[in-house]
Amino acid sequence: MAAELHVELVAADRNVWSGEATLVVARTTSGDIGVMPGHQPLLGVLESGPVTIRTSEGGTVVAAVHGGFISFADNKLSLLAEIAELADEIDAQRAERALERAKSDDDAAAERRADVRLRAVAGH
Protein backbone atom coordinates (compact mmCIF):
# COMPACT_ATOMS: atom_id res chain seq x y z
CA MET A 1 0.00 0.00 0.00
CA ALA A 2 1.33 3.45 -0.94
CA ALA A 3 1.87 6.09 1.71
CA GLU A 4 -1.20 8.23 2.30
CA LEU A 5 -2.20 11.46 3.92
CA HIS A 6 -5.60 12.30 5.31
CA VAL A 7 -7.14 15.35 3.64
CA GLU A 8 -9.96 17.58 4.86
CA LEU A 9 -11.18 20.31 2.48
CA VAL A 10 -13.56 22.51 4.44
CA ALA A 11 -15.38 25.69 3.37
CA ALA A 12 -16.95 28.19 5.73
CA ASP A 13 -20.36 26.60 5.17
CA ARG A 14 -19.62 22.87 4.73
CA ASN A 15 -17.20 19.95 4.61
CA VAL A 16 -16.39 19.83 0.87
CA TRP A 17 -14.21 16.68 0.65
CA SER A 18 -12.54 14.29 3.04
CA GLY A 19 -10.44 11.23 2.33
CA GLU A 20 -7.06 9.65 1.77
CA ALA A 21 -4.67 11.01 -0.85
CA THR A 22 -1.14 10.57 -2.15
CA LEU A 23 -0.65 14.17 -3.34
CA VAL A 24 -2.34 17.56 -2.96
CA VAL A 25 -1.38 20.61 -5.02
CA ALA A 26 -2.59 24.05 -3.92
CA ARG A 27 -1.71 27.70 -4.51
CA THR A 28 -0.36 29.67 -1.54
CA THR A 29 0.87 33.22 -1.18
CA SER A 30 4.38 31.76 -1.59
CA GLY A 31 3.46 29.95 -4.82
CA ASP A 32 2.15 26.51 -5.74
CA ILE A 33 2.88 23.74 -3.26
CA GLY A 34 2.66 19.98 -3.51
CA VAL A 35 2.14 18.00 -0.32
CA MET A 36 2.85 14.28 -0.13
CA PRO A 37 2.94 11.90 2.85
CA GLY A 38 5.90 12.71 5.09
CA HIS A 39 6.04 16.39 4.07
CA GLN A 40 7.46 18.71 6.69
CA PRO A 41 4.82 20.49 8.81
CA LEU A 42 3.50 23.66 7.25
CA LEU A 43 1.02 26.46 7.75
CA GLY A 44 0.23 28.81 4.88
CA VAL A 45 -2.29 31.17 3.37
CA LEU A 46 -4.25 29.88 0.37
CA GLU A 47 -4.60 32.03 -2.72
CA SER A 48 -7.58 31.69 -5.03
CA GLY A 49 -6.92 28.82 -7.41
CA PRO A 50 -7.67 25.21 -8.19
CA VAL A 51 -6.69 22.56 -5.64
CA THR A 52 -5.88 19.13 -7.07
CA ILE A 53 -6.12 16.03 -4.88
CA ARG A 54 -4.77 12.67 -6.12
CA THR A 55 -6.79 10.13 -4.19
CA SER A 56 -5.38 6.88 -2.85
CA GLU A 57 -7.66 5.00 -5.25
CA GLY A 58 -5.94 6.65 -8.23
CA GLY A 59 -8.64 9.26 -8.94
CA THR A 60 -8.37 13.01 -9.03
CA VAL A 61 -10.52 15.55 -7.19
CA VAL A 62 -10.31 19.18 -8.30
CA ALA A 63 -11.84 22.08 -6.38
CA ALA A 64 -12.02 25.84 -6.89
CA VAL A 65 -10.78 27.44 -3.67
CA HIS A 66 -11.07 31.13 -2.86
CA GLY A 67 -8.81 32.10 0.04
CA GLY A 68 -8.19 30.41 3.35
CA PHE A 69 -5.44 28.43 5.06
CA ILE A 70 -3.49 25.22 4.54
CA SER A 71 -2.07 23.22 7.44
CA PHE A 72 -0.10 19.96 7.43
CA ALA A 73 1.28 17.85 10.29
CA ASP A 74 1.42 14.12 11.09
CA ASN A 75 0.19 13.17 7.59
CA LYS A 76 -3.00 15.21 8.10
CA LEU A 77 -3.68 18.03 5.63
CA SER A 78 -6.36 20.62 6.31
CA LEU A 79 -7.50 23.08 3.67
CA LEU A 80 -9.74 25.66 5.37
CA ALA A 81 -11.24 27.78 2.63
CA GLU A 82 -13.48 30.81 2.65
CA ILE A 83 -15.25 29.36 -0.41
CA ALA A 84 -14.65 25.97 -2.07
CA GLU A 85 -16.51 24.12 -4.82
CA LEU A 86 -15.76 20.74 -6.33
CA ALA A 87 -15.25 20.92 -10.09
CA ASP A 88 -18.20 18.61 -10.75
CA GLU A 89 -20.47 21.01 -8.81
CA ILE A 90 -19.58 23.98 -11.05
CA ASP A 91 -21.83 24.97 -13.95
CA ALA A 92 -19.25 25.95 -16.61
CA GLN A 93 -21.72 27.98 -18.68
CA ARG A 94 -22.82 29.95 -15.64
CA ALA A 95 -19.16 30.58 -14.72
CA GLU A 96 -18.44 31.80 -18.27
CA ARG A 97 -21.38 34.21 -18.08
CA ALA A 98 -20.14 35.44 -14.69
CA LEU A 99 -16.66 35.99 -16.15
CA GLU A 100 -18.03 38.05 -19.04
CA ARG A 101 -20.25 40.07 -16.69
CA ALA A 102 -17.30 40.74 -14.35
CA LYS A 103 -15.13 41.87 -17.26
CA SER A 104 -17.81 44.27 -18.52
CA ASP A 105 -18.37 45.61 -14.97
CA ASP A 106 -14.60 45.89 -14.42
CA ASP A 107 -14.97 43.81 -11.22
CA ALA A 108 -11.53 42.25 -10.69
CA ALA A 109 -12.55 40.14 -7.68
CA ALA A 110 -15.56 38.61 -9.46
CA GLU A 111 -13.44 38.06 -12.56
CA ARG A 112 -10.82 36.19 -10.49
CA ARG A 113 -13.49 33.98 -8.84
CA ALA A 114 -15.06 33.08 -12.19
CA ASP A 115 -11.65 32.38 -13.71
CA VAL A 116 -10.71 30.03 -10.86
CA ARG A 117 -14.02 28.19 -11.23
CA LEU A 118 -13.41 27.71 -14.97
CA ARG A 119 -9.83 26.52 -14.39
CA ALA A 120 -11.09 23.99 -11.85
CA VAL A 121 -13.61 22.62 -14.36
CA ALA A 122 -10.91 22.46 -17.07
CA GLY A 123 -8.55 20.59 -14.71
CA HIS A 124 -11.24 18.08 -13.77
mmCIF file with all atom_site columns, C-alpha atoms in Angstrom:
data_model
loop_
_atom_site.group_PDB
_atom_site.id
_atom_site.type_symbol
_atom_site.label_atom_id
_atom_site.label_alt_id
_atom_site.label_comp_id
_atom_site.label_asym_id
_atom_site.label_entity_id
_atom_site.label_seq_id
_atom_site.pdbx_PDB_ins_code
_atom_site.Cartn_x
_atom_site.Cartn_y
_atom_site.Cartn_z
_atom_site.occupancy
_atom_site.B_iso_or_equiv
_atom_site.pdbx_formal_charge
_atom_site.auth_seq_id
_atom_site.auth_comp_id
_atom_site.auth_asym_id
_atom_site.auth_atom_id
_atom_site.pdbx_PDB_model_num
ATOM 1   C CA . MET A 1 1   ? 0.000   0.000  0.000   1.00 0.00 ? 1   MET A CA 1
ATOM 2   C CA . ALA A 1 2   ? 1.327   3.445  -0.938  1.00 0.00 ? 2   ALA A CA 1
ATOM 3   C CA . ALA A 1 3   ? 1.872   6.088  1.713   1.00 0.00 ? 3   ALA A CA 1
ATOM 4   C CA . GLU A 1 4   ? -1.199  8.232  2.300   1.00 0.00 ? 4   GLU A CA 1
ATOM 5   C CA . LEU A 1 5   ? -2.196  11.456 3.925   1.00 0.00 ? 5   LEU A CA 1
ATOM 6   C CA . HIS A 1 6   ? -5.596  12.297 5.315   1.00 0.00 ? 6   HIS A CA 1
ATOM 7   C CA . VAL A 1 7   ? -7.136  15.352 3.635   1.00 0.00 ? 7   VAL A CA 1
ATOM 8   C CA . GLU A 1 8   ? -9.955  17.584 4.862   1.00 0.00 ? 8   GLU A CA 1
ATOM 9   C CA . LEU A 1 9   ? -11.179 20.312 2.481   1.00 0.00 ? 9   LEU A CA 1
ATOM 10  C CA . VAL A 1 10  ? -13.562 22.513 4.435   1.00 0.00 ? 10  VAL A CA 1
ATOM 11  C CA . ALA A 1 11  ? -15.376 25.689 3.368   1.00 0.00 ? 11  ALA A CA 1
ATOM 12  C CA . ALA A 1 12  ? -16.948 28.191 5.732   1.00 0.00 ? 12  ALA A CA 1
ATOM 13  C CA . ASP A 1 13  ? -20.364 26.601 5.168   1.00 0.00 ? 13  ASP A CA 1
ATOM 14  C CA . ARG A 1 14  ? -19.615 22.869 4.725   1.00 0.00 ? 14  ARG A CA 1
ATOM 15  C CA . ASN A 1 15  ? -17.204 19.952 4.614   1.00 0.00 ? 15  ASN A CA 1
ATOM 16  C CA . VAL A 1 16  ? -16.388 19.826 0.870   1.00 0.00 ? 16  VAL A CA 1
ATOM 17  C CA . TRP A 1 17  ? -14.213 16.680 0.652   1.00 0.00 ? 17  TRP A CA 1
ATOM 18  C CA . SER A 1 18  ? -12.540 14.295 3.045   1.00 0.00 ? 18  SER A CA 1
ATOM 19  C CA . GLY A 1 19  ? -10.442 11.227 2.329   1.00 0.00 ? 19  GLY A CA 1
ATOM 20  C CA . GLU A 1 20  ? -7.064  9.654  1.772   1.00 0.00 ? 20  GLU A CA 1
ATOM 21  C CA . ALA A 1 21  ? -4.666  11.010 -0.849  1.00 0.00 ? 21  ALA A CA 1
ATOM 22  C CA . THR A 1 22  ? -1.144  10.565 -2.147  1.00 0.00 ? 22  THR A CA 1
ATOM 23  C CA . LEU A 1 23  ? -0.648  14.167 -3.343  1.00 0.00 ? 23  LEU A CA 1
ATOM 24  C CA . VAL A 1 24  ? -2.337  17.556 -2.957  1.00 0.00 ? 24  VAL A CA 1
ATOM 25  C CA . VAL A 1 25  ? -1.383  20.611 -5.016  1.00 0.00 ? 25  VAL A CA 1
ATOM 26  C CA . ALA A 1 26  ? -2.587  24.052 -3.915  1.00 0.00 ? 26  ALA A CA 1
ATOM 27  C CA . ARG A 1 27  ? -1.713  27.699 -4.506  1.00 0.00 ? 27  ARG A CA 1
ATOM 28  C CA . THR A 1 28  ? -0.364  29.667 -1.544  1.00 0.00 ? 28  THR A CA 1
ATOM 29  C CA . THR A 1 29  ? 0.866   33.223 -1.180  1.00 0.00 ? 29  THR A CA 1
ATOM 30  C CA . SER A 1 30  ? 4.383   31.758 -1.586  1.00 0.00 ? 30  SER A CA 1
ATOM 31  C CA . GLY A 1 31  ? 3.464   29.946 -4.816  1.00 0.00 ? 31  GLY A CA 1
ATOM 32  C CA . ASP A 1 32  ? 2.148   26.512 -5.739  1.00 0.00 ? 32  ASP A CA 1
ATOM 33  C CA . ILE A 1 33  ? 2.884   23.745 -3.255  1.00 0.00 ? 33  ILE A CA 1
ATOM 34  C CA . GLY A 1 34  ? 2.664   19.984 -3.511  1.00 0.00 ? 34  GLY A CA 1
ATOM 35  C CA . VAL A 1 35  ? 2.140   18.001 -0.321  1.00 0.00 ? 35  VAL A CA 1
ATOM 36  C CA . MET A 1 36  ? 2.846   14.279 -0.133  1.00 0.00 ? 36  MET A CA 1
ATOM 37  C CA . PRO A 1 37  ? 2.943   11.898 2.851   1.00 0.00 ? 37  PRO A CA 1
ATOM 38  C CA . GLY A 1 38  ? 5.903   12.710 5.088   1.00 0.00 ? 38  GLY A CA 1
ATOM 39  C CA . HIS A 1 39  ? 6.042   16.389 4.065   1.00 0.00 ? 39  HIS A CA 1
ATOM 40  C CA . GLN A 1 40  ? 7.458   18.707 6.694   1.00 0.00 ? 40  GLN A CA 1
ATOM 41  C CA . PRO A 1 41  ? 4.819   20.486 8.811   1.00 0.00 ? 41  PRO A CA 1
ATOM 42  C CA . LEU A 1 42  ? 3.498   23.665 7.250   1.00 0.00 ? 42  LEU A CA 1
ATOM 43  C CA . LEU A 1 43  ? 1.024   26.463 7.747   1.00 0.00 ? 43  LEU A CA 1
ATOM 44  C CA . GLY A 1 44  ? 0.229   28.805 4.880   1.00 0.00 ? 44  GLY A CA 1
ATOM 45  C CA . VAL A 1 45  ? -2.290  31.170 3.370   1.00 0.00 ? 45  VAL A CA 1
ATOM 46  C CA . LEU A 1 46  ? -4.255  29.882 0.372   1.00 0.00 ? 46  LEU A CA 1
ATOM 47  C CA . GLU A 1 47  ? -4.596  32.035 -2.722  1.00 0.00 ? 47  GLU A CA 1
ATOM 48  C CA . SER A 1 48  ? -7.580  31.686 -5.026  1.00 0.00 ? 48  SER A CA 1
ATOM 49  C CA . GLY A 1 49  ? -6.925  28.820 -7.408  1.00 0.00 ? 49  GLY A CA 1
ATOM 50  C CA . PRO A 1 50  ? -7.667  25.210 -8.191  1.00 0.00 ? 50  PRO A CA 1
ATOM 51  C CA . VAL A 1 51  ? -6.695  22.556 -5.643  1.00 0.00 ? 51  VAL A CA 1
ATOM 52  C CA . THR A 1 52  ? -5.879  19.126 -7.066  1.00 0.00 ? 52  THR A CA 1
ATOM 53  C CA . ILE A 1 53  ? -6.124  16.028 -4.880  1.00 0.00 ? 53  ILE A CA 1
ATOM 54  C CA . ARG A 1 54  ? -4.771  12.671 -6.116  1.00 0.00 ? 54  ARG A CA 1
ATOM 55  C CA . THR A 1 55  ? -6.788  10.133 -4.192  1.00 0.00 ? 55  THR A CA 1
ATOM 56  C CA . SER A 1 56  ? -5.380  6.879  -2.851  1.00 0.00 ? 56  SER A CA 1
ATOM 57  C CA . GLU A 1 57  ? -7.656  4.997  -5.251  1.00 0.00 ? 57  GLU A CA 1
ATOM 58  C CA . GLY A 1 58  ? -5.943  6.654  -8.225  1.00 0.00 ? 58  GLY A CA 1
ATOM 59  C CA . GLY A 1 59  ? -8.639  9.257  -8.937  1.00 0.00 ? 59  GLY A CA 1
ATOM 60  C CA . THR A 1 60  ? -8.368  13.006 -9.027  1.00 0.00 ? 60  THR A CA 1
ATOM 61  C CA . VAL A 1 61  ? -10.516 15.547 -7.194  1.00 0.00 ? 61  VAL A CA 1
ATOM 62  C CA . VAL A 1 62  ? -10.310 19.180 -8.300  1.00 0.00 ? 62  VAL A CA 1
ATOM 63  C CA . ALA A 1 63  ? -11.841 22.081 -6.383  1.00 0.00 ? 63  ALA A CA 1
ATOM 64  C CA . ALA A 1 64  ? -12.016 25.837 -6.895  1.00 0.00 ? 64  ALA A CA 1
ATOM 65  C CA . VAL A 1 65  ? -10.775 27.440 -3.669  1.00 0.00 ? 65  VAL A CA 1
ATOM 66  C CA . HIS A 1 66  ? -11.066 31.135 -2.859  1.00 0.00 ? 66  HIS A CA 1
ATOM 67  C CA . GLY A 1 67  ? -8.808  32.101 0.037   1.00 0.00 ? 67  GLY A CA 1
ATOM 68  C CA . GLY A 1 68  ? -8.188  30.414 3.350   1.00 0.00 ? 68  GLY A CA 1
ATOM 69  C CA . PHE A 1 69  ? -5.444  28.431 5.061   1.00 0.00 ? 69  PHE A CA 1
ATOM 70  C CA . ILE A 1 70  ? -3.491  25.218 4.543   1.00 0.00 ? 70  ILE A CA 1
ATOM 71  C CA . SER A 1 71  ? -2.068  23.216 7.436   1.00 0.00 ? 71  SER A CA 1
ATOM 72  C CA . PHE A 1 72  ? -0.097  19.960 7.426   1.00 0.00 ? 72  PHE A CA 1
ATOM 73  C CA . ALA A 1 73  ? 1.283   17.851 10.292  1.00 0.00 ? 73  ALA A CA 1
ATOM 74  C CA . ASP A 1 74  ? 1.425   14.121 11.086  1.00 0.00 ? 74  ASP A CA 1
ATOM 75  C CA . ASN A 1 75  ? 0.185   13.168 7.589   1.00 0.00 ? 75  ASN A CA 1
ATOM 76  C CA . LYS A 1 76  ? -3.004  15.207 8.100   1.00 0.00 ? 76  LYS A CA 1
ATOM 77  C CA . LEU A 1 77  ? -3.681  18.026 5.635   1.00 0.00 ? 77  LEU A CA 1
ATOM 78  C CA . SER A 1 78  ? -6.357  20.621 6.306   1.00 0.00 ? 78  SER A CA 1
ATOM 79  C CA . LEU A 1 79  ? -7.499  23.084 3.673   1.00 0.00 ? 79  LEU A CA 1
ATOM 80  C CA . LEU A 1 80  ? -9.735  25.656 5.373   1.00 0.00 ? 80  LEU A CA 1
ATOM 81  C CA . ALA A 1 81  ? -11.243 27.780 2.626   1.00 0.00 ? 81  ALA A CA 1
ATOM 82  C CA . GLU A 1 82  ? -13.483 30.811 2.651   1.00 0.00 ? 82  GLU A CA 1
ATOM 83  C CA . ILE A 1 83  ? -15.251 29.358 -0.405  1.00 0.00 ? 83  ILE A CA 1
ATOM 84  C CA . ALA A 1 84  ? -14.653 25.972 -2.065  1.00 0.00 ? 84  ALA A CA 1
ATOM 85  C CA . GLU A 1 85  ? -16.513 24.123 -4.815  1.00 0.00 ? 85  GLU A CA 1
ATOM 86  C CA . LEU A 1 86  ? -15.757 20.739 -6.328  1.00 0.00 ? 86  LEU A CA 1
ATOM 87  C CA . ALA A 1 87  ? -15.249 20.917 -10.091 1.00 0.00 ? 87  ALA A CA 1
ATOM 88  C CA . ASP A 1 88  ? -18.201 18.613 -10.752 1.00 0.00 ? 88  ASP A CA 1
ATOM 89  C CA . GLU A 1 89  ? -20.471 21.015 -8.814  1.00 0.00 ? 89  GLU A CA 1
ATOM 90  C CA . ILE A 1 90  ? -19.579 23.979 -11.049 1.00 0.00 ? 90  ILE A CA 1
ATOM 91  C CA . ASP A 1 91  ? -21.829 24.968 -13.954 1.00 0.00 ? 91  ASP A CA 1
ATOM 92  C CA . ALA A 1 92  ? -19.251 25.950 -16.606 1.00 0.00 ? 92  ALA A CA 1
ATOM 93  C CA . GLN A 1 93  ? -21.724 27.977 -18.682 1.00 0.00 ? 93  GLN A CA 1
ATOM 94  C CA . ARG A 1 94  ? -22.817 29.955 -15.643 1.00 0.00 ? 94  ARG A CA 1
ATOM 95  C CA . ALA A 1 95  ? -19.162 30.582 -14.720 1.00 0.00 ? 95  ALA A CA 1
ATOM 96  C CA . GLU A 1 96  ? -18.443 31.798 -18.272 1.00 0.00 ? 96  GLU A CA 1
ATOM 97  C CA . ARG A 1 97  ? -21.383 34.214 -18.076 1.00 0.00 ? 97  ARG A CA 1
ATOM 98  C CA . ALA A 1 98  ? -20.139 35.439 -14.686 1.00 0.00 ? 98  ALA A CA 1
ATOM 99  C CA . LEU A 1 99  ? -16.662 35.986 -16.150 1.00 0.00 ? 99  LEU A CA 1
ATOM 100 C CA . GLU A 1 100 ? -18.029 38.053 -19.043 1.00 0.00 ? 100 GLU A CA 1
ATOM 101 C CA . ARG A 1 101 ? -20.246 40.074 -16.686 1.00 0.00 ? 101 ARG A CA 1
ATOM 102 C CA . ALA A 1 102 ? -17.298 40.736 -14.352 1.00 0.00 ? 102 ALA A CA 1
ATOM 103 C CA . LYS A 1 103 ? -15.133 41.868 -17.262 1.00 0.00 ? 103 LYS A CA 1
ATOM 104 C CA . SER A 1 104 ? -17.808 44.269 -18.519 1.00 0.00 ? 104 SER A CA 1
ATOM 105 C CA . ASP A 1 105 ? -18.372 45.607 -14.975 1.00 0.00 ? 105 ASP A CA 1
ATOM 106 C CA . ASP A 1 106 ? -14.600 45.891 -14.422 1.00 0.00 ? 106 ASP A CA 1
ATOM 107 C CA . ASP A 1 107 ? -14.969 43.808 -11.223 1.00 0.00 ? 107 ASP A CA 1
ATOM 108 C CA . ALA A 1 108 ? -11.531 42.253 -10.695 1.00 0.00 ? 108 ALA A CA 1
ATOM 109 C CA . ALA A 1 109 ? -12.548 40.138 -7.679  1.00 0.00 ? 109 ALA A CA 1
ATOM 110 C CA . ALA A 1 110 ? -15.561 38.613 -9.458  1.00 0.00 ? 110 ALA A CA 1
ATOM 111 C CA . GLU A 1 111 ? -13.435 38.057 -12.558 1.00 0.00 ? 111 GLU A CA 1
ATOM 112 C CA . ARG A 1 112 ? -10.819 36.190 -10.494 1.00 0.00 ? 112 ARG A CA 1
ATOM 113 C CA . ARG A 1 113 ? -13.486 33.984 -8.843  1.00 0.00 ? 113 ARG A CA 1
ATOM 114 C CA . ALA A 1 114 ? -15.065 33.083 -12.194 1.00 0.00 ? 114 ALA A CA 1
ATOM 115 C CA . ASP A 1 115 ? -11.650 32.384 -13.714 1.00 0.00 ? 115 ASP A CA 1
ATOM 116 C CA . VAL A 1 116 ? -10.706 30.030 -10.858 1.00 0.00 ? 116 VAL A CA 1
ATOM 117 C CA . ARG A 1 117 ? -14.022 28.186 -11.231 1.00 0.00 ? 117 ARG A CA 1
ATOM 118 C CA . LEU A 1 118 ? -13.408 27.705 -14.968 1.00 0.00 ? 118 LEU A CA 1
ATOM 119 C CA . ARG A 1 119 ? -9.829  26.522 -14.389 1.00 0.00 ? 119 ARG A CA 1
ATOM 120 C CA . ALA A 1 120 ? -11.092 23.987 -11.848 1.00 0.00 ? 120 ALA A CA 1
ATOM 121 C CA . VAL A 1 121 ? -13.614 22.625 -14.365 1.00 0.00 ? 121 VAL A CA 1
ATOM 122 C CA . ALA A 1 122 ? -10.910 22.465 -17.072 1.00 0.00 ? 122 ALA A CA 1
ATOM 123 C CA . GLY A 1 123 ? -8.554  20.588 -14.710 1.00 0.00 ? 123 GLY A CA 1
ATOM 124 C CA . HIS A 1 124 ? -11.239 18.080 -13.768 1.00 0.00 ? 124 HIS A CA 1
#
